[in-house]
Amino acid sequence: MPSSRKLTVSRAMSEAIAQEMRADPQTFVMGEDVGAFEGVFDSTLGLLEEFGEERVRDTPISETGFIGAGVGAAMSGMRPIVELMFVDFIGVCMNAVYNLAAKNTYFSAGNCKVPMVLMTGTGGGYNDAAQHSQALHATFAHLPGLKVVAPSNAYDAKGLLTTAIRDDNPVVYMFHKGLQGLVWMASPAGAATEVPEESYTIPFGEARTVRSGRDVTIVAISMTVHGALAAAEELATEGIEAEVIDLRTLVPLDRDTVIESVKRTGHLVVADEDYRSYGLTSEVITSVVEAHPDYLKGPPQRVAMPDIPVPYSRPMEDAMLPNAERIASAARHTTGRG
Amino acid sequence: MASGRIQVRVPNDLWDPSETEEGVIANWFCEDGAQVEQGATIAEVAVEKSTYDVVAPAAGTLTIAVPQDGVVQPGTVIGYIAMG
Amino acid sequence: MSATKDDLLWMYAAMVKARYYEDTMATVYMEGKKPKFDIGAGLVPGEMHLAAGQEPCAAGVCVHLRNDDTVTAPHRPHHVAIAKGVDLNRMTAEIFGRVDGLGGGRGGHMHLFDPAVNFVCSGIIAEGAPPAVGAALGARMNGRDAIAVSYVGEGAPNQGGFHEALNLAGVWQLPVVFIIEDNSWGISVPKSKSTAVADNAIRAPGYAMPGVRIENNDVLTLYDAAADAVARARAGQGPTLIEVETYRYYGHFQGDPEIYRPKDEVKGLKAKDPIDRLYHYLMDNQITDSSDLEAIAQRCREEVDAAYAFARKSPEPAPEAALEHVFV
């Protein structure tokens, strides 16, 4: 039987968790509505039924409590997978993440481990306004001590989540709501992919070149990978061949793949749904310029959410998101063809 | 008897059409022409925000009759499986 | 029973208006979402949390409030906004994401701000409680007798911010009334599985304030309890915690498959509908007659219909307007 099975991102995530829970009784899930509801964004499909309430734990709306508890459980030998429903809710529980999870390994010179996965829904594009639409990638990537993952498709989602669960460090696994393949929220065609049934891992810090091109490098992550690919198709009709790189992880960050690509193309666009200033886009550009100030033949471009709270109204939000049109426009600009 | 063609239907009792008339194919988990195994989840039907899995009634080659986002009702034939 | 006829009819109107508003929204929200439900599609996109069934919590408290009293509401705010007197046209336009909205379309249904009646809300659980404490503190520091009311759901008392707010109000003896709308569901998680005590009102003594539990979604007993709480707050006698047993007729959000909820639960709740019960109370006690009540309901429906018509006609904002108002 050829493996032509396609999965949505949410099903791929659920499968990764189930396989790890089967393999290791220390692995368990907790979070709001992860049980009977199977995750508000379907990240825990079928888990309650298979593993029961002891290992698939609905929590009160108490993020400070249950994420802090995740840190404690992880340090006592468990492998908790804790869901923060919307990444925007990090505001009520940041201490557990950045002062505990991120620092306890260092404080103890590696004598204590925090093998916890914090998985959390990110992103906008469906008009949910500024407390339910942020990407916040850089907020986590900025804090030393956290690994940060943001898959763009189902194959990566499963492999990266398996790696995350097996990692002895705290991993923030940021899944974009609009990539999950939810029946009630549109997702781009490329998000659902063929996914092997068997368990597999994808190493952190290895970007994937999704499309090869000689004229401009477009670096993207999570949802912007799909915008970058659409932009590349559009640019190809104009004779601009774009190379698209999916970073897949923010920490560790695969700078080498980006630098190697820019060396060939001489032009760089970085697309991220997070805010423009002090973010991933600046980090990637700096990584290139700092190491090789001579590689760029045009001004590098950031395509990101402007420095405003994510607006609710559709015409406003649509125009502010880093979509294919904005990415293509930036590519034309930096290559001097627009 | 190992050949023939069998319908893939939205089960008649999947939801109450007096409450919600129509659903849509939210996802196909196989391409048209794919080999599928009996009992495998091959599609997902959405009725408002509720979802239902459709499983392959037999092993064989799938032909998709209603594409993704196509409208369905209980009993709609959404594809065929050629056996043998 | 101390409610005057005026107050009773005011509450009846506030409840009828809120119910009609939510039922209308339930229909309007589905425009452009059939047969495929896409949360980002249609006339009103995004999440939609409706409060049909919870009207007593709004009417029974806000009837005692003045314009200069502050109310902080959570993600399910419409009924409270209506009872507090938020501009209905501009509120609806905001929910539609239009230029005439309270925030020009920037905030949407979970983020309604009307400074004319001191109404604010937030989509983050329990996060209205500390700002209510701050509003009360500001009033007292300026020698005003305005008070603040914080609305949260029954999931919120499990959040740290809620307890910190209660302690602040208790230790500083501030004029705050904390209302917990207990509809028994935090999305899919029942209160019995999320909360160590069945009755949140018993937590109040831990913060040196009285705690009251209102059973059966009853607007009349809530009216009395809220009258005491508001009077105490206004007189400088400190905060009160009131938990109200209430009903959520719709799902957590529109389109919620509600797989977690017993199928006939809502039917049972509707059989003891609080608006019907108030109607019968007013009739049985000969406080008014059916034609009067129908006239009130008719006025409410017209006002709501006009608000929806206003919102439909209001233009969509220019995309670049999104860049305005980050700072003043």
PDB file of N, CA and C in Angstrom, chain A residues 60-89:
ATOM      1  N   PRO A  60      -8.308  24.078  34.837  1.00  0.00           N
ATOM      2  CA  PRO A  60      -9.032  25.344  34.985  1.00  0.00           C
ATOM      3  C   PRO A  60      -8.346  26.422  34.130  1.00  0.00           C
ATOM      4  N   ILE A  61      -8.979  27.571  34.030  1.00  0.00           N
ATOM      5  CA  ILE A  61      -8.366  28.696  33.326  1.00  0.00           C
ATOM      6  C   ILE A  61      -7.357  29.314  34.286  1.00  0.00           C
ATOM      7  N   SER A  62      -6.241  28.652  34.434  1.00  0.00           N
ATOM      8  CA  SER A  62      -5.247  28.995  35.460  1.00  0.00           C
ATOM      9  C   SER A  62      -3.858  28.825  34.871  1.00  0.00           C
ATOM     10  N   GLU A  63      -3.518  29.637  33.881  1.00  0.00           N
ATOM     11  CA  GLU A  63      -2.266  29.399  33.153  1.00  0.00           C
ATOM     12  C   GLU A  63      -1.040  29.527  34.045  1.00  0.00           C
ATOM     13  N   THR A  64      -1.027  30.495  34.941  1.00  0.00           N
ATOM     14  CA  THR A  64       0.117  30.620  35.842  1.00  0.00           C
ATOM     15  C   THR A  64       0.307  29.322  36.609  1.00  0.00           C
ATOM     16  N   GLY A  65      -0.821  28.751  37.053  1.00  0.00           N
ATOM     17  CA  GLY A  65      -0.773  27.519  37.829  1.00  0.00           C
ATOM     18  C   GLY A  65      -0.340  26.327  37.007  1.00  0.00           C
ATOM     19  N   PHE A  66      -1.015  26.092  35.876  1.00  0.00           N
ATOM     20  CA  PHE A  66      -0.724  24.813  35.212  1.00  0.00           C
ATOM     21  C   PHE A  66       0.537  24.863  34.352  1.00  0.00           C
ATOM     22  N   ILE A  67       0.971  26.023  33.923  1.00  0.00           N
ATOM     23  CA  ILE A  67       2.257  26.067  33.209  1.00  0.00           C
ATOM     24  C   ILE A  67       3.401  25.986  34.217  1.00  0.00           C
ATOM     25  N   GLY A  68       3.231  26.651  35.324  1.00  0.00           N
ATOM     26  CA  GLY A  68       4.209  26.483  36.407  1.00  0.00           C
ATOM     27  C   GLY A  68       4.256  25.036  36.868  1.00  0.00           C
ATOM     28  N   ALA A  69       3.109  24.403  36.944  1.00  0.00           N
ATOM     29  CA  ALA A  69       3.052  22.984  37.323  1.00  0.00           C
ATOM     30  C   ALA A  69       3.750  22.126  36.265  1.00  0.00           C
ATOM     31  N   GLY A  70       3.635  22.539  35.011  1.00  0.00           N
ATOM     32  CA  GLY A  70       4.334  21.827  33.936  1.00  0.00           C
ATOM     33  C   GLY A  70       5.835  21.871  34.167  1.00  0.00           C
ATOM     34  N   VAL A  71       6.344  23.010  34.574  1.00  0.00           N
ATOM     35  CA  VAL A  71       7.779  23.140  34.857  1.00  0.00           C
ATOM     36  C   VAL A  71       8.172  22.187  35.984  1.00  0.00           C
ATOM     37  N   GLY A  72       7.372  22.188  37.038  1.00  0.00           N
ATOM     38  CA  GLY A  72       7.675  21.328  38.187  1.00  0.00           C
ATOM     39  C   GLY A  72       7.608  19.851  37.835  1.00  0.00           C
ATOM     40  N   ALA A  73       6.589  19.499  37.065  1.00  0.00           N
ATOM     41  CA  ALA A  73       6.439  18.099  36.653  1.00  0.00           C
ATOM     42  C   ALA A  73       7.627  17.679  35.785  1.00  0.00           C
ATOM     43  N   ALA A  74       8.015  18.572  34.876  1.00  0.00           N
ATOM     44  CA  ALA A  74       9.143  18.259  33.991  1.00  0.00           C
ATOM     45  C   ALA A  74      10.417  18.057  34.805  1.00  0.00           C
ATOM     46  N   MET A  75      10.610  18.881  35.814  1.00  0.00           N
ATOM     47  CA  MET A  75      11.834  18.770  36.606  1.00  0.00           C
ATOM     48  C   MET A  75      11.822  17.541  37.496  1.00  0.00           C
ATOM     49  N   SER A  76      10.624  16.971  37.698  1.00  0.00           N
ATOM     50  CA  SER A  76      10.547  15.767  38.530  1.00  0.00           C
ATOM     51  C   SER A  76      10.551  14.501  37.684  1.00  0.00           C
ATOM     52  N   GLY A  77      10.834  14.638  36.387  1.00  0.00           N
ATOM     53  CA  GLY A  77      10.997  13.436  35.559  1.00  0.00           C
ATOM     54  C   GLY A  77       9.863  13.171  34.583  1.00  0.00           C
ATOM     55  N   MET A  78       8.813  13.974  34.645  1.00  0.00           N
ATOM     56  CA  MET A  78       7.730  13.807  33.677  1.00  0.00           C
ATOM     57  C   MET A  78       8.102  14.526  32.380  1.00  0.00           C
ATOM     58  N   ARG A  79       7.321  14.249  31.321  1.00  0.00           N
ATOM     59  CA  ARG A  79       7.491  14.975  30.054  1.00  0.00           C
ATOM     60  C   ARG A  79       6.152  15.604  29.681  1.00  0.00           C
ATOM     61  N   PRO A  80       5.820  16.720  30.336  1.00  0.00           N
ATOM     62  CA  PRO A  80       4.516  17.340  30.092  1.00  0.00           C
ATOM     63  C   PRO A  80       4.465  18.095  28.765  1.00  0.00           C
ATOM     64  N   ILE A  81       3.329  17.971  28.115  1.00  0.00           N
ATOM     65  CA  ILE A  81       3.011  18.785  26.951  1.00  0.00           C
ATOM     66  C   ILE A  81       1.870  19.682  27.414  1.00  0.00           C
ATOM     67  N   VAL A  82       2.151  20.961  27.514  1.00  0.00           N
ATOM     68  CA  VAL A  82       1.178  21.879  28.097  1.00  0.00           C
ATOM     69  C   VAL A  82       0.669  22.804  27.000  1.00  0.00           C
ATOM     70  N   GLU A  83      -0.640  22.935  26.900  1.00  0.00           N
ATOM     71  CA  GLU A  83      -1.172  23.822  25.867  1.00  0.00           C
ATOM     72  C   GLU A  83      -1.615  25.162  26.465  1.00  0.00           C
ATOM     73  N   LEU A  84      -1.111  26.217  25.847  1.00  0.00           N
ATOM     74  CA  LEU A  84      -1.595  27.575  26.116  1.00  0.00           C
ATOM     75  C   LEU A  84      -2.487  27.905  24.922  1.00  0.00           C
ATOM     76  N   MET A  85      -3.781  27.986  25.139  1.00  0.00           N
ATOM     77  CA  MET A  85      -4.729  27.970  24.019  1.00  0.00           C
ATOM     78  C   MET A  85      -4.391  28.990  22.938  1.00  0.00           C
ATOM     79  N   PHE A  86      -4.329  30.239  23.308  1.00  0.00           N
ATOM     80  CA  PHE A  86      -3.889  31.302  22.399  1.00  0.00           C
ATOM     81  C   PHE A  86      -2.581  31.849  22.952  1.00  0.00           C
ATOM     82  N   VAL A  87      -1.617  32.081  22.087  1.00  0.00           N
ATOM     83  CA  VAL A  87      -0.339  32.603  22.577  1.00  0.00           C
ATOM     84  C   VAL A  87      -0.526  33.958  23.252  1.00  0.00           C
ATOM     85  N   ASP A  88      -1.570  34.668  22.838  1.00  0.00           N
ATOM     86  CA  ASP A  88      -1.864  35.976  23.442  1.00  0.00           C
ATOM     87  C   ASP A  88      -2.057  35.871  24.963  1.00  0.00           C
ATOM     88  N   PHE A  89      -2.466  34.695  25.430  1.00  0.00           N
ATOM     89  CA  PHE A  89      -2.738  34.541  26.863  1.00  0.00           C
ATOM     90  C   PHE A  89      -1.443  34.434  27.681  1.00  0.00           C
TER      91      PHE A  89
END
